[in-house]
CSV table of C-alpha atoms in Angstrom, one decimal:
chain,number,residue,atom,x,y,z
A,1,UNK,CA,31.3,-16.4,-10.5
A,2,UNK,CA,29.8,-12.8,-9.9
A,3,UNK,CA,25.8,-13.0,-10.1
A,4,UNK,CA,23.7,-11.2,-12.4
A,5,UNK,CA,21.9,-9.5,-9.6
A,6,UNK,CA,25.5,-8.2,-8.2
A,7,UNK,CA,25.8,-6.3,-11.9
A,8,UNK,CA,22.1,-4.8,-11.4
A,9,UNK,CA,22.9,-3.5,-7.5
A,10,UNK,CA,26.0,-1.9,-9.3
A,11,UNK,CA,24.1,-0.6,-11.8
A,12,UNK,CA,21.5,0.4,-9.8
A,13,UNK,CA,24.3,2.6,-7.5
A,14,UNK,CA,25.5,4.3,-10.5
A,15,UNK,CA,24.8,8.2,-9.8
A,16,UNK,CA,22.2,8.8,-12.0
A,17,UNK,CA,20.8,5.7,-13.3
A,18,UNK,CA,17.1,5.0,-13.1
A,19,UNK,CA,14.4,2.9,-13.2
A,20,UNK,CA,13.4,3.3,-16.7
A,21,UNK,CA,17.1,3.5,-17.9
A,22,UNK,CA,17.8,0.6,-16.2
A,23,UNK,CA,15.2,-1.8,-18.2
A,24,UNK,CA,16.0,-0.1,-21.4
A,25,UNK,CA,19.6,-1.5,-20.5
A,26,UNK,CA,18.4,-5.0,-19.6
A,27,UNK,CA,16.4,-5.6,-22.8
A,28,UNK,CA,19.3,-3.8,-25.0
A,29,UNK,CA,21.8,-5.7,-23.3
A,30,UNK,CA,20.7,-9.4,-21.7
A,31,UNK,CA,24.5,-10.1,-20.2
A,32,UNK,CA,24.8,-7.0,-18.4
A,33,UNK,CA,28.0,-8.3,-17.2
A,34,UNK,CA,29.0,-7.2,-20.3
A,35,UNK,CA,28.3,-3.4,-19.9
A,36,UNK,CA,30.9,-3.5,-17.0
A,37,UNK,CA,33.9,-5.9,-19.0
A,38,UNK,CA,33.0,-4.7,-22.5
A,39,UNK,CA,31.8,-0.7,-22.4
A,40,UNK,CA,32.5,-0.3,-25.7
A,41,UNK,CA,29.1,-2.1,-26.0
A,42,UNK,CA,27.7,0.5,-24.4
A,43,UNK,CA,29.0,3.2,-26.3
A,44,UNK,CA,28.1,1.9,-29.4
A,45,UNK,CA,24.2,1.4,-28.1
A,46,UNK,CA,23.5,4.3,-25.8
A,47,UNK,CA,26.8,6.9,-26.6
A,48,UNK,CA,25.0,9.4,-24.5
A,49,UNK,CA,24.9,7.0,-21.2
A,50,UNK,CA,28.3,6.0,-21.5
A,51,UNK,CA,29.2,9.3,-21.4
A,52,UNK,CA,27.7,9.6,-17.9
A,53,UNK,CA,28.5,6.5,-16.8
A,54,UNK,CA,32.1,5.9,-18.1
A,55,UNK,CA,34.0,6.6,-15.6
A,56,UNK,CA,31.7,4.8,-12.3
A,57,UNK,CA,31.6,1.8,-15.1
A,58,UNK,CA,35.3,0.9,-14.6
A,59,UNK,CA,35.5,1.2,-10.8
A,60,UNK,CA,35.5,-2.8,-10.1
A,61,UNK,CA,34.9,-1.9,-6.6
A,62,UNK,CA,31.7,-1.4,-6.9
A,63,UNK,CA,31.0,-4.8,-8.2
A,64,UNK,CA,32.3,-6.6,-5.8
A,65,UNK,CA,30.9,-3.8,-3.2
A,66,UNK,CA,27.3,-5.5,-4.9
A,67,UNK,CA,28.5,-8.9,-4.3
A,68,UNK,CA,29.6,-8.7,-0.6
A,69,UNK,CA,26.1,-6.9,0.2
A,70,UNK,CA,23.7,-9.3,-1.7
A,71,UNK,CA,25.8,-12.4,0.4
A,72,UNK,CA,24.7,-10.6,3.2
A,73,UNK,CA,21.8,-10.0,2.5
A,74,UNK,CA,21.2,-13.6,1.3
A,75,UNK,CA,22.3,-14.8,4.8
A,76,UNK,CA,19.9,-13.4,6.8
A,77,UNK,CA,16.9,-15.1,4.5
A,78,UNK,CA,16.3,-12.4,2.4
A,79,UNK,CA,15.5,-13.6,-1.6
A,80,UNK,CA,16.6,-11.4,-3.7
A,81,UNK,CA,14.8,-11.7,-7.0
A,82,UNK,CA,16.1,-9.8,-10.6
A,83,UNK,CA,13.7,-9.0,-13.0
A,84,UNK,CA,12.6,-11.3,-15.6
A,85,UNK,CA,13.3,-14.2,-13.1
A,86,UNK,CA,10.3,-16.8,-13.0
A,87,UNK,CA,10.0,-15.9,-8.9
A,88,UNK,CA,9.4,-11.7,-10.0
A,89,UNK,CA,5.6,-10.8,-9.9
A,90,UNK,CA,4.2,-11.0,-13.5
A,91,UNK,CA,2.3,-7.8,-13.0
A,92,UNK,CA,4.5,-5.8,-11.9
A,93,UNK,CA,7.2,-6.4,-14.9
A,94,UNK,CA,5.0,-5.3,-17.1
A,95,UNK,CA,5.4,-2.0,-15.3
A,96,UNK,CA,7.7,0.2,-17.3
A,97,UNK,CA,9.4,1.4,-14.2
A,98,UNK,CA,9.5,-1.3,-12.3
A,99,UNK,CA,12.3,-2.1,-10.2
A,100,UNK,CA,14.9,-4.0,-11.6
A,101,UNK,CA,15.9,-5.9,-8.4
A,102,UNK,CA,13.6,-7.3,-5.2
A,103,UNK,CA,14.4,-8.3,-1.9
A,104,UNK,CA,11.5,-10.9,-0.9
A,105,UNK,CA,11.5,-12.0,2.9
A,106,UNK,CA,8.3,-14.5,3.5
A,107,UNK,CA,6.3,-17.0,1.5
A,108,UNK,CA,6.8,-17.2,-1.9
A,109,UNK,CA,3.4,-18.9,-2.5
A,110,UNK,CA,1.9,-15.0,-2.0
A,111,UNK,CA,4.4,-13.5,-3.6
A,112,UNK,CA,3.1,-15.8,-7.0
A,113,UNK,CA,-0.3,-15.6,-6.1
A,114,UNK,CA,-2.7,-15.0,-9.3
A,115,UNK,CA,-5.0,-12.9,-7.1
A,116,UNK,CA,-3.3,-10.0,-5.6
A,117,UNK,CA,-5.8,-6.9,-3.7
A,118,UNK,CA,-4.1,-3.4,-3.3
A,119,UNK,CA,-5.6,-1.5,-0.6
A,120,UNK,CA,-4.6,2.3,0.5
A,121,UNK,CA,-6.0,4.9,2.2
A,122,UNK,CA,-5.1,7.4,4.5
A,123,UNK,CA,-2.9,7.4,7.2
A,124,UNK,CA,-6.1,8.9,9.4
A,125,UNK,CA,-8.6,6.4,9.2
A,126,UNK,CA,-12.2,7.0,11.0
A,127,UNK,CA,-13.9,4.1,12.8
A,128,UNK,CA,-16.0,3.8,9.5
A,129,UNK,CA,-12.8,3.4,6.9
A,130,UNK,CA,-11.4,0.9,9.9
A,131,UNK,CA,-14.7,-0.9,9.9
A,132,UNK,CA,-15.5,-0.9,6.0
A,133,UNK,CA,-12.0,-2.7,6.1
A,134,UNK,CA,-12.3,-4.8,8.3
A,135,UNK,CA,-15.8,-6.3,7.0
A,136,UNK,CA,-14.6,-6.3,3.3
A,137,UNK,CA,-11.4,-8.3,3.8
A,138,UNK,CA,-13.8,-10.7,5.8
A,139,UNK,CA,-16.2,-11.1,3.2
A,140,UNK,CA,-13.4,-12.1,0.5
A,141,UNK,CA,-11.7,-14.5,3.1
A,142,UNK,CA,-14.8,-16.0,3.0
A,143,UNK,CA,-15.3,-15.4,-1.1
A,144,UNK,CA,-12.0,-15.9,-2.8
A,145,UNK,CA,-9.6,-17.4,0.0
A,146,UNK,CA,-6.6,-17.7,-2.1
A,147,UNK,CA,-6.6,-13.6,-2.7
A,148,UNK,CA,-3.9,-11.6,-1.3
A,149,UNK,CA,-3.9,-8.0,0.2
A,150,UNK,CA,-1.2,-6.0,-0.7
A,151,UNK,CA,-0.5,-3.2,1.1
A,152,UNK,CA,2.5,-0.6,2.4
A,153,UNK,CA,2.2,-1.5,6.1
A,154,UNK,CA,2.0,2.8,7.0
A,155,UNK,CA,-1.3,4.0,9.7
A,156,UNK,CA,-4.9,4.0,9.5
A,157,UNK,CA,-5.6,1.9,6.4
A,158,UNK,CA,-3.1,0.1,5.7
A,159,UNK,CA,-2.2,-1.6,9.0
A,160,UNK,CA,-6.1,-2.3,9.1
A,161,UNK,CA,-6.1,-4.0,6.0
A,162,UNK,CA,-2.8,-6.4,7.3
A,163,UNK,CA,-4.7,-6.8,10.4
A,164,UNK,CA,-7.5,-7.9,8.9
A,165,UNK,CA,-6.0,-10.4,6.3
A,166,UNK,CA,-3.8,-11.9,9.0
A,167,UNK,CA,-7.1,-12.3,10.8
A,168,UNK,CA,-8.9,-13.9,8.6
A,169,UNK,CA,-5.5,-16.5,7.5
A,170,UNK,CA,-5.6,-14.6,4.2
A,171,UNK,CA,-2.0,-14.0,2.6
A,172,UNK,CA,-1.0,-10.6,2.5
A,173,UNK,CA,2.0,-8.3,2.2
A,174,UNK,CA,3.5,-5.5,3.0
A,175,UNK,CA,5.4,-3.5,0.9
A,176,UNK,CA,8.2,-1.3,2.2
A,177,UNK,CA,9.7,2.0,1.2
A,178,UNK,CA,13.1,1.2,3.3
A,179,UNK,CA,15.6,-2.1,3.5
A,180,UNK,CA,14.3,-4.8,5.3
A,181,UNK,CA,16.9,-4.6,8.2
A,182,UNK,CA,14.1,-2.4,10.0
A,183,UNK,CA,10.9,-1.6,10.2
A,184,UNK,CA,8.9,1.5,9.6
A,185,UNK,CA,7.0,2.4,11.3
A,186,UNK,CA,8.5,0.7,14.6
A,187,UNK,CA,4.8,0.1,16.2
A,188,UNK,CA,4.3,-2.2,13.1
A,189,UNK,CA,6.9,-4.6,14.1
A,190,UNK,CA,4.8,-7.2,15.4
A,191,UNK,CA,2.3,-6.9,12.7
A,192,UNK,CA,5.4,-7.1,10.6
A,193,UNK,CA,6.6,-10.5,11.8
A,194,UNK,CA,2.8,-12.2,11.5
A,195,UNK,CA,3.3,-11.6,8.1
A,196,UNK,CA,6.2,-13.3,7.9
A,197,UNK,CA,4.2,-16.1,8.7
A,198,UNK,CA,1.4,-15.7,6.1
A,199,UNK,CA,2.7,-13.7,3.4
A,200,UNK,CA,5.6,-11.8,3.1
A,201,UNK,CA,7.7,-8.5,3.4
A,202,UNK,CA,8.5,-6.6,-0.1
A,203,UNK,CA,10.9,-3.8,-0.6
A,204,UNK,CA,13.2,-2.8,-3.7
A,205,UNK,CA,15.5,-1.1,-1.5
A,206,UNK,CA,18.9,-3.0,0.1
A,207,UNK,CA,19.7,-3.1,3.6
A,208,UNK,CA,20.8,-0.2,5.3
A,209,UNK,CA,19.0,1.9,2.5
A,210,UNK,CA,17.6,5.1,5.2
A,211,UNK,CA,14.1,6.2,5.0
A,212,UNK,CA,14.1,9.0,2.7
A,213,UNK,CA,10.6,10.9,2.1
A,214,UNK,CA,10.4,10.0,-1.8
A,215,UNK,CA,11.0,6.3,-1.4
A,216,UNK,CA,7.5,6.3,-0.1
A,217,UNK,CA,6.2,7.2,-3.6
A,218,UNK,CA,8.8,4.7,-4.9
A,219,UNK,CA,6.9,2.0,-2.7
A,220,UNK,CA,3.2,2.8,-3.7
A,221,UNK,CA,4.4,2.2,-7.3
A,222,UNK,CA,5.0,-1.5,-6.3
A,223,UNK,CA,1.5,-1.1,-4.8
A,224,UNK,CA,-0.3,-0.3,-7.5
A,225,UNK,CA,1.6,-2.6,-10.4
A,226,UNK,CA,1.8,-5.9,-8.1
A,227,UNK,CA,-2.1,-6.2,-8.1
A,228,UNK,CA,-4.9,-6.5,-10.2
A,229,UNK,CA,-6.6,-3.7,-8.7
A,230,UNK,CA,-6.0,-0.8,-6.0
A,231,UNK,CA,-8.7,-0.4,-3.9
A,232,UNK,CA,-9.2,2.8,-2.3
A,233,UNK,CA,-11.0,3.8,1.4
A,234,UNK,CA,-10.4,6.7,2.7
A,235,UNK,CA,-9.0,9.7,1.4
A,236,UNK,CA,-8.8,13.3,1.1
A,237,UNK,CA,-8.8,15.2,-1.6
A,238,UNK,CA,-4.4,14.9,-2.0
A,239,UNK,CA,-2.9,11.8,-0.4
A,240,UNK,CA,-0.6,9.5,-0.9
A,241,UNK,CA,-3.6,7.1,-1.5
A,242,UNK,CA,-4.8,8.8,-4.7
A,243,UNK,CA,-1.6,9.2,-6.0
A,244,UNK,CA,-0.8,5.2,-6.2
A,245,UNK,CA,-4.7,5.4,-7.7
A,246,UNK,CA,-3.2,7.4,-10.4
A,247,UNK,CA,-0.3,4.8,-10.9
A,248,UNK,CA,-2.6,1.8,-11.3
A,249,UNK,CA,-4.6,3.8,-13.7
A,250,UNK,CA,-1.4,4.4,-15.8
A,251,UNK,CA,-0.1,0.5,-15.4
A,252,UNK,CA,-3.8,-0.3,-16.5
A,253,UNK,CA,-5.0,-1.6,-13.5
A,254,UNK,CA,-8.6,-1.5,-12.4
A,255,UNK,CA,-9.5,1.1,-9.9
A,256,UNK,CA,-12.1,0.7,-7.1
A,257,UNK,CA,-13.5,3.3,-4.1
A,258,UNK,CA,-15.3,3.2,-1.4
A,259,UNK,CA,-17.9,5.9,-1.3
A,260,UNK,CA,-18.5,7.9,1.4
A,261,UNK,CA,-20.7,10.8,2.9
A,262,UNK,CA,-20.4,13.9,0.8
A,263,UNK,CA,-18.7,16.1,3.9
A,264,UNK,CA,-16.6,13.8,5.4
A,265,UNK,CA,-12.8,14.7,4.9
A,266,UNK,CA,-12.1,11.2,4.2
A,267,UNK,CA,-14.1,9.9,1.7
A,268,UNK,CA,-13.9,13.7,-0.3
A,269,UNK,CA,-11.0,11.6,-2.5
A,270,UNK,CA,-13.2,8.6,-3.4
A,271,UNK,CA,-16.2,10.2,-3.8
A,272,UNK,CA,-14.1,13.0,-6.4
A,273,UNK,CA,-12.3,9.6,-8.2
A,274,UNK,CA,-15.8,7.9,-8.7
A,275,UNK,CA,-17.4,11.4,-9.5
A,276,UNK,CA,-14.4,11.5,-12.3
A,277,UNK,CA,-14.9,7.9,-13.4
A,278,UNK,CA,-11.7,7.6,-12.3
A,279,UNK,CA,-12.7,4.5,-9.7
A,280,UNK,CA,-15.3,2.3,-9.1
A,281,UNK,CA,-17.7,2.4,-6.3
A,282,UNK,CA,-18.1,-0.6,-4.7
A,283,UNK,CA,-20.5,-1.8,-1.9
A,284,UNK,CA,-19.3,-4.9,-1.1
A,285,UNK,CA,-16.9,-8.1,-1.6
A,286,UNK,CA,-19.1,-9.4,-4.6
A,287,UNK,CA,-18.7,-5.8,-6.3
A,288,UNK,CA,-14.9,-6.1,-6.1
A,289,UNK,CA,-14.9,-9.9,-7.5
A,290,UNK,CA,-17.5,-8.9,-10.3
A,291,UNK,CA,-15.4,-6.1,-11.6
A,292,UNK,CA,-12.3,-7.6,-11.7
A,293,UNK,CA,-14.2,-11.4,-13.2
A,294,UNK,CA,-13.0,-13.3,-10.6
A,295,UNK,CA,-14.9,-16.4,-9.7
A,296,UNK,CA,-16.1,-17.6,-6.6
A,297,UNK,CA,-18.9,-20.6,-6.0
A,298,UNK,CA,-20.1,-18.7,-3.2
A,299,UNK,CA,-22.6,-16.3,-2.8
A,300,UNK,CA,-23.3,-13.8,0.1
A,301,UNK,CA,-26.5,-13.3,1.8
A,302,UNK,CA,-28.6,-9.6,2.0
A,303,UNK,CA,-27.5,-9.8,5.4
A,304,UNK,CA,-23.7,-10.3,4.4
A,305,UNK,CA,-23.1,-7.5,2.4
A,306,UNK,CA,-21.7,-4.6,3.7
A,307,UNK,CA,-23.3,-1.5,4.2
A,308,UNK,CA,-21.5,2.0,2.9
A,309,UNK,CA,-22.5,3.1,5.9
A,310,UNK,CA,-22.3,0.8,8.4
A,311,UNK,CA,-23.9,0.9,11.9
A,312,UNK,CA,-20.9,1.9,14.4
A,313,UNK,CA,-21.0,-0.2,18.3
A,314,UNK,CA,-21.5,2.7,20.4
A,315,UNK,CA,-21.2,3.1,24.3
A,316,UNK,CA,-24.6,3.8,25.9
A,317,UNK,CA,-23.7,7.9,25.6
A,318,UNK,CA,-26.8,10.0,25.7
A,319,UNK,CA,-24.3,12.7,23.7
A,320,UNK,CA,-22.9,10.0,21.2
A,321,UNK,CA,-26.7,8.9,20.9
A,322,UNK,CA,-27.6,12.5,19.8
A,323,UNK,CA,-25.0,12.9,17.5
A,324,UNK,CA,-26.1,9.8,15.7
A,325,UNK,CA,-29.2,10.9,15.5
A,326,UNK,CA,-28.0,14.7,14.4
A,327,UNK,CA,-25.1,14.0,12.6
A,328,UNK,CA,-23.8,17.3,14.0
A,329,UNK,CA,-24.6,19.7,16.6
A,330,UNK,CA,-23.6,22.5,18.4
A,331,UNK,CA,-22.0,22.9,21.4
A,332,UNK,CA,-24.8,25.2,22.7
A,333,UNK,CA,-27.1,22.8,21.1
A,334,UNK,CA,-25.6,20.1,23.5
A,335,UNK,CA,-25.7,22.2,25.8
A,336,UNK,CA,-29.5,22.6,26.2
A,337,UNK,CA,-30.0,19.3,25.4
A,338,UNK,CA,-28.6,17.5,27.9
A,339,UNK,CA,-29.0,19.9,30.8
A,340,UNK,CA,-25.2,20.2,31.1
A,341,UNK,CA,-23.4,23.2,32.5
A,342,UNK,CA,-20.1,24.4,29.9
A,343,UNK,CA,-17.7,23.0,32.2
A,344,UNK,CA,-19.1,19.2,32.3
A,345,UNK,CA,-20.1,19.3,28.8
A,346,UNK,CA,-16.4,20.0,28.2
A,347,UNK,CA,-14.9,17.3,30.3
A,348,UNK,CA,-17.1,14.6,28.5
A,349,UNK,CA,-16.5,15.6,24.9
A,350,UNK,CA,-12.7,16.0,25.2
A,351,UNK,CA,-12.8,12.3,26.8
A,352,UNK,CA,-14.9,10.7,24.1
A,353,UNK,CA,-12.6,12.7,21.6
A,354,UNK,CA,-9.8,11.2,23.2
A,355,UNK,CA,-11.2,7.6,22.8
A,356,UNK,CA,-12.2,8.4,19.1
A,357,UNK,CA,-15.8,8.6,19.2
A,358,UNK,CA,-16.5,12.0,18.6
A,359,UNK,CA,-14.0,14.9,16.2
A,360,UNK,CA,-14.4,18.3,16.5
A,361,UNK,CA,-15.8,20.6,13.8
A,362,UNK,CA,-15.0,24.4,12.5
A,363,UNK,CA,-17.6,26.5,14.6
A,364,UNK,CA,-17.8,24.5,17.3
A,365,UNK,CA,-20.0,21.8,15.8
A,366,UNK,CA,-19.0,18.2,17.0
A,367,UNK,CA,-19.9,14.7,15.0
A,368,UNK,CA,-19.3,11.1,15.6
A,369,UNK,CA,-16.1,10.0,13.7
């Protein structure tokens, strides 16, 4: 007997069929089956799909083209998991675009878990965003230690905040914007099977699905409808990060930011989404778990709570010293200050640039990252 999730991979393949069309078919129709053996059913509900769909609808193949993948794809310990099954995340179907099929590799216990954290940023996270992570996710371990982080398993933010929960035995997963016969990108791989252990790998795309630059967008929808609440720590003013900030708004999902210092780069998006009262600012683990009314029995010291700005582990640097003192100076400025001819001056910033100490500034001016 053909599956009801083989009838939704056909569906899915159907030239022109979308997310949203899709539900409106499943809701209008519950035995989809039906759309393919009875199209009359079809025609008489939705005339002006059946006109664009008529003749993919009666090419069997691609039925049992659905079938033969999702046995496949079964066999290799993939779930896959149809919408409006009891396994599908309860947030996320109330997502009017929400995919109408998942493929769920991992524990299922995170994948049902009743507190679910979405945290993005950019792909070019400073020592601070890394940091802020870091301690956050630490903090809620400690807190709430049946959350999970949700995140999309990309650079800089991301991959911090997987590190991080894996680090501190939280649940957490990754949501991916490919199938899950690979992983994107390849330097994630071992981060990738760790959370196979602890939580889980999410996609709605099926194996052998290439990487195509709009499934990315595709993904941070799943982002932001899975959880609660997107949290966001580092961007710039456009990003990827603020765009699956404006999905969770829509899905009616709490927003949160972290703030940062007026000129950096990276915090120019949060600070403009709090500005906006599009996000809240938040300061520490408690702020996140007070927002969102989630209970924990412990509380956090003073000495606990994270600082926006936190104090950064620095190398005894007499140039790194300065610049934490400055916030940013000149070359020239450096220059005179530390006695240092051009030349050697040179040599020593480009190395502590290199390391990721120090970024260089428009008009020569140079500040710790």
């Amino acid at each position: 007997m053909i599956q009801r999730a083989s009838y939704i991979l056909a569906l899915s393949r159907l030239e022109g069929m979308g997310c949203i069309t899709m539900r409106r078919l499943l809701e209008a129709i519950p035995f989809i089956e039906e759309i393919f053996h009875k199209p009359e059913i079809l025609r008489n509900q939705f005339p002006q799909l059946y006109n664009r769909f008529a003749k993919q609808l009666v090419q069997f193949s691609i039925i049992e083209r659905a079938e033969k993948e999702l046995e496949d794809t079964r066999a290799k310990g993939i779930e896959v998991i149809t919408i409006g099954d009891e396994k599908y995340p309860s947030l996320l179907s109330e997502c009017v675009d929400a995919p109408a099929l998942l493929f769920y590799k991992g524990e299922q216990k995170a994948l049902q878990a009743e507190y679910k954290l979405s945290i993005v940023g950019t792909r070019r996270a400073t020592t601070y965003g890394r940091k802020v992570v870091t301690e956050l996710i630490g903090q809620l371990a400690s807190l709430l230690p049946n959350l999970t982080i949700v995140s999309g398993l990309a650079y800089g933010i991301d991959i911090t905040a997987h590190r991080a929960a894996l680090e501190n035995k939280l649940p957490t997963i990754a949501v991916l914007a490919h199938g899950l016969d690979r992983i994107y990108p390849y330097q994630h791989r071992k981060e990738a099977i760790e959370i196979l252990q602890q939580g889980g790998l999410l996609t709605e795309y099926p194996l052998g699905t290439p990487i195509e630059r709009y499934q990315f967008v595709g993904r941070n929808r799943i982002v932001a409808g899975i959880s609660s609440a997107t949290l966001v720590v580092e961007s710039a003013l456009r990003g990827g990060a603020l765009l699956t900030a404006s999905m969770a708004t829509d899905y009616n999902r709490e927003v949160l930011a972290i703030p940062g210092r007026l000129d950096d780069q990276y915090s120019k998006g949060c600070n403009q989404i709090i500005a906006h009262q599009q996000a809240q600012a938040i300061s520490s683990a408690e702020d996140i778990l007070n927002s969102l009314g989630w209970s924990t029995t412990k509380k956090m010291s003073g000495e606990e709570q994270i600082s926006l700005f936190p104090d950064i582990d620095l190398p005894d640097n007499p140039i790194l010293q300065l610049l934490q003192k400055e916030e940013t100076l000149h070359f020239n400025d450096l220059i005179v200050r530390l006695n240092l001819s051009p030349s050697e001056l040179a040599n020593k910033l480009f190395e502590l640039e290199m390391d990721g100490y120090i970024t260089t500034l428009p008009g020569g001016k140079y500040s710790l990252t």
